[in-house]
């Protein structure tokens, strides 16, 4: 089992690239808003219940996939309501089941991020669309990004098309499999 852990700030292209990689590889796409939106329907974002349930659902789903030998793509946005040790616990769950984590860090310049943030398709999953809120949260998001585990691959999505990023990730997956 391989977990492709795609992380980056809001509007860096995680879901767009994740979909393309899923189409190319057959990996299941488990993007973070599937759980975020489900839990936020019951509990306010950031509340204790929200945080606990969101992380439990993320980890339980990924653990089940790892034990079933089902490779998946998990998109993730580091931000202050996520426990700082969440990534290490995620790695432990996968590795305990004999799986491998390939982490992909997406980066985007502020100007590109702000242009993307207001795109209509972001509303579909309740994604952040407020420029004011993004600007307020940006320092905390940047701090959270700096604590993430080392990336297997880093991609600047302002300089790389989603297709190019998906191709680089697909090649990484192939080289990782052949390196074993």
Tab-separated table of C-alpha atoms in Angstrom:
chain	number	residue	atom	x	y	z
A	1	UNK	CA	0.000	0.000	0.000
A	2	UNK	CA	1.190	3.471	-0.807
A	3	UNK	CA	-0.203	6.665	0.613
A	4	UNK	CA	0.379	9.644	-1.620
A	5	UNK	CA	0.208	12.494	0.893
A	6	UNK	CA	-0.340	15.737	-1.049
A	7	UNK	CA	-0.195	18.760	1.205
A	8	UNK	CA	-0.143	22.489	0.657
A	9	UNK	CA	-1.856	25.758	1.501
A	10	UNK	CA	-5.364	26.632	0.311
A	11	UNK	CA	-5.703	27.010	-3.481
A	12	UNK	CA	-2.363	25.343	-4.222
A	13	UNK	CA	-3.996	22.739	-6.472
A	14	UNK	CA	-4.183	19.701	-4.185
A	15	UNK	CA	-7.566	18.414	-5.360
A	16	UNK	CA	-7.020	19.262	-9.041
A	17	UNK	CA	-3.673	17.475	-9.101
A	18	UNK	CA	-4.956	14.644	-6.901
A	19	UNK	CA	-7.773	13.945	-9.369
A	20	UNK	CA	-5.332	13.787	-12.268
A	21	UNK	CA	-3.006	11.446	-10.394
A	22	UNK	CA	-5.957	9.236	-9.405
A	23	UNK	CA	-7.019	9.020	-13.060
A	24	UNK	CA	-3.489	8.025	-14.092
A	25	UNK	CA	-2.761	5.555	-11.305
A	26	UNK	CA	-6.036	4.057	-10.145
A	27	UNK	CA	-5.282	5.178	-6.573
A	28	UNK	CA	-8.411	6.146	-4.631
A	29	UNK	CA	-8.699	9.884	-3.989
A	30	UNK	CA	-9.461	10.715	-0.353
A	31	UNK	CA	-9.426	14.502	-0.303
A	32	UNK	CA	-9.649	16.215	3.041
A	33	UNK	CA	-12.911	18.027	2.354
A	34	UNK	CA	-14.821	14.750	2.222
A	35	UNK	CA	-14.363	14.534	5.987
A	36	UNK	CA	-14.137	18.262	6.742
A	37	UNK	CA	-17.527	18.897	5.115
A	38	UNK	CA	-19.158	15.869	6.750
A	39	UNK	CA	-18.027	16.791	10.260
A	40	UNK	CA	-18.688	20.522	9.739
A	41	UNK	CA	-22.320	19.658	8.967
A	42	UNK	CA	-22.675	18.727	12.636
A	43	UNK	CA	-19.969	20.627	14.548
A	44	UNK	CA	-18.479	24.094	13.968
A	45	UNK	CA	-15.090	24.147	12.253
A	46	UNK	CA	-12.314	24.150	14.828
A	47	UNK	CA	-14.486	23.071	17.771
A	48	UNK	CA	-13.144	20.272	19.972
A	49	UNK	CA	-15.661	17.756	18.584
A	50	UNK	CA	-14.884	18.818	15.018
A	51	UNK	CA	-11.114	18.440	15.481
A	52	UNK	CA	-11.366	15.064	17.228
A	53	UNK	CA	-13.818	13.539	14.748
A	54	UNK	CA	-12.032	14.897	11.674
A	55	UNK	CA	-8.690	13.393	12.712
A	56	UNK	CA	-10.276	10.122	13.814
A	57	UNK	CA	-12.086	9.742	10.469
A	58	UNK	CA	-8.939	10.623	8.529
A	59	UNK	CA	-6.781	8.162	10.452
A	60	UNK	CA	-9.368	5.372	10.594
A	61	UNK	CA	-10.003	5.554	6.847
A	62	UNK	CA	-6.307	5.625	5.980
A	63	UNK	CA	-5.571	2.812	8.438
A	64	UNK	CA	-8.300	0.649	6.902
A	65	UNK	CA	-6.925	1.327	3.413
A	66	UNK	CA	-3.400	0.463	4.556
A	67	UNK	CA	-4.524	-2.811	6.119
A	68	UNK	CA	-6.512	-3.649	2.986
A	69	UNK	CA	-3.516	-2.914	0.755
A	70	UNK	CA	-5.441	-0.133	-1.020
A	71	UNK	CA	-3.193	2.690	-2.245
A	72	UNK	CA	-4.724	6.131	-1.837
A	73	UNK	CA	-4.117	9.810	-2.375
A	74	UNK	CA	-4.811	12.001	0.655
A	75	UNK	CA	-4.934	15.768	0.200
A	76	UNK	CA	-4.251	17.865	3.268
A	77	UNK	CA	-4.033	21.545	4.160
A	78	UNK	CA	-1.777	22.190	7.170
A	79	UNK	CA	-3.514	24.689	9.434
A	80	UNK	CA	-3.717	25.509	13.161
A	81	UNK	CA	-6.760	23.365	14.049
A	82	UNK	CA	-4.854	20.189	13.119
A	83	UNK	CA	-2.723	18.672	15.891
A	84	UNK	CA	0.980	19.299	15.204
A	85	UNK	CA	1.713	15.579	15.508
A	86	UNK	CA	-0.986	14.536	13.028
A	87	UNK	CA	1.439	13.944	10.122
A	88	UNK	CA	3.676	11.715	12.255
A	89	UNK	CA	0.657	9.721	13.445
A	90	UNK	CA	-0.458	9.395	9.824
A	91	UNK	CA	2.947	8.021	8.821
A	92	UNK	CA	2.880	5.589	11.772
A	93	UNK	CA	-0.534	4.217	10.792
A	94	UNK	CA	0.584	3.516	7.229
A	95	UNK	CA	4.020	2.171	8.105
A	96	UNK	CA	2.612	-0.039	10.891
A	97	UNK	CA	0.475	-1.756	8.236
A	98	UNK	CA	3.538	-2.251	6.014
A	99	UNK	CA	2.724	0.669	3.729
A	100	UNK	CA	4.818	3.490	2.341
A	101	UNK	CA	4.169	7.248	2.436
A	102	UNK	CA	5.218	9.472	-0.446
A	103	UNK	CA	4.751	13.115	0.528
A	104	UNK	CA	4.232	15.833	-2.048
A	105	UNK	CA	4.467	19.475	-0.947
A	106	UNK	CA	2.666	21.979	-3.147
A	107	UNK	CA	3.680	25.596	-2.942
A	108	UNK	CA	2.062	28.628	-4.542
A	109	UNK	CA	2.953	32.307	-4.534
A	110	UNK	CA	0.536	34.597	-2.716
A	111	UNK	CA	-0.677	36.371	-5.893
A	112	UNK	CA	-1.459	33.081	-7.669
A	113	UNK	CA	-3.134	31.725	-4.539
A	114	UNK	CA	-5.385	34.769	-4.260
A	115	UNK	CA	-6.463	34.526	-7.911
A	116	UNK	CA	-7.375	30.855	-7.463
A	117	UNK	CA	-9.081	31.332	-4.108
A	118	UNK	CA	-12.057	33.145	-5.593
A	119	UNK	CA	-12.720	30.561	-8.337
A	120	UNK	CA	-16.345	29.382	-8.328
A	121	UNK	CA	-15.442	25.673	-8.266
A	122	UNK	CA	-13.982	26.072	-4.751
A	123	UNK	CA	-17.483	26.563	-3.306
A	124	UNK	CA	-18.463	22.991	-4.193
A	125	UNK	CA	-16.614	21.555	-1.194
A	126	UNK	CA	-16.975	24.476	1.194
A	127	UNK	CA	-13.382	25.534	0.593
A	128	UNK	CA	-11.973	28.831	1.810
A	129	UNK	CA	-12.948	31.629	-0.589
A	130	UNK	CA	-12.497	34.768	1.497
A	131	UNK	CA	-9.414	36.794	0.590
A	132	UNK	CA	-9.630	38.661	3.905
A	133	UNK	CA	-9.701	35.420	5.897
A	134	UNK	CA	-6.862	33.935	3.826
A	135	UNK	CA	-4.721	36.998	4.455
A	136	UNK	CA	-5.505	36.805	8.182
A	137	UNK	CA	-4.690	33.067	8.330
A	138	UNK	CA	-1.665	33.103	6.008
A	139	UNK	CA	1.009	33.517	8.737
A	140	UNK	CA	-0.441	30.591	10.738
A	141	UNK	CA	-0.754	28.427	7.608
A	142	UNK	CA	2.841	29.239	6.658
A	143	UNK	CA	3.982	28.276	10.165
A	144	UNK	CA	2.084	24.973	9.930
A	145	UNK	CA	3.593	24.258	6.502
A	146	UNK	CA	7.068	24.738	7.973
A	147	UNK	CA	6.471	21.922	10.485
A	148	UNK	CA	5.439	19.331	7.912
A	149	UNK	CA	7.627	16.257	7.361
A	150	UNK	CA	10.216	16.497	4.582
A	151	UNK	CA	8.634	16.160	1.168
A	152	UNK	CA	9.579	13.419	-1.257
A	153	UNK	CA	8.771	15.935	-4.010
A	154	UNK	CA	8.111	19.694	-3.958
A	155	UNK	CA	6.122	21.400	-6.694
A	156	UNK	CA	5.549	25.119	-7.253
A	157	UNK	CA	2.064	25.107	-8.755
A	158	UNK	CA	2.441	28.674	-9.966
A	159	UNK	CA	5.247	27.545	-12.267
A	160	UNK	CA	3.919	24.060	-13.088
A	161	UNK	CA	0.625	23.155	-14.762
A	162	UNK	CA	-1.599	20.626	-13.006
A	163	UNK	CA	-0.859	18.147	-15.803
A	164	UNK	CA	2.894	18.595	-15.409
A	165	UNK	CA	2.586	18.185	-11.640
A	166	UNK	CA	0.489	15.021	-12.059
A	167	UNK	CA	3.058	13.618	-14.482
A	168	UNK	CA	5.940	14.315	-12.077
A	169	UNK	CA	4.025	12.606	-9.260
A	170	UNK	CA	3.107	9.639	-11.456
A	171	UNK	CA	6.786	9.242	-12.394
A	172	UNK	CA	7.734	9.414	-8.710
A	173	UNK	CA	5.235	6.663	-7.898
A	174	UNK	CA	6.693	4.513	-10.680
A	175	UNK	CA	10.290	5.093	-9.593
A	176	UNK	CA	9.377	4.389	-5.968
A	177	UNK	CA	7.838	1.039	-6.932
A	178	UNK	CA	10.842	0.053	-9.040
A	179	UNK	CA	13.283	1.081	-6.283
A	180	UNK	CA	11.914	-1.573	-3.943
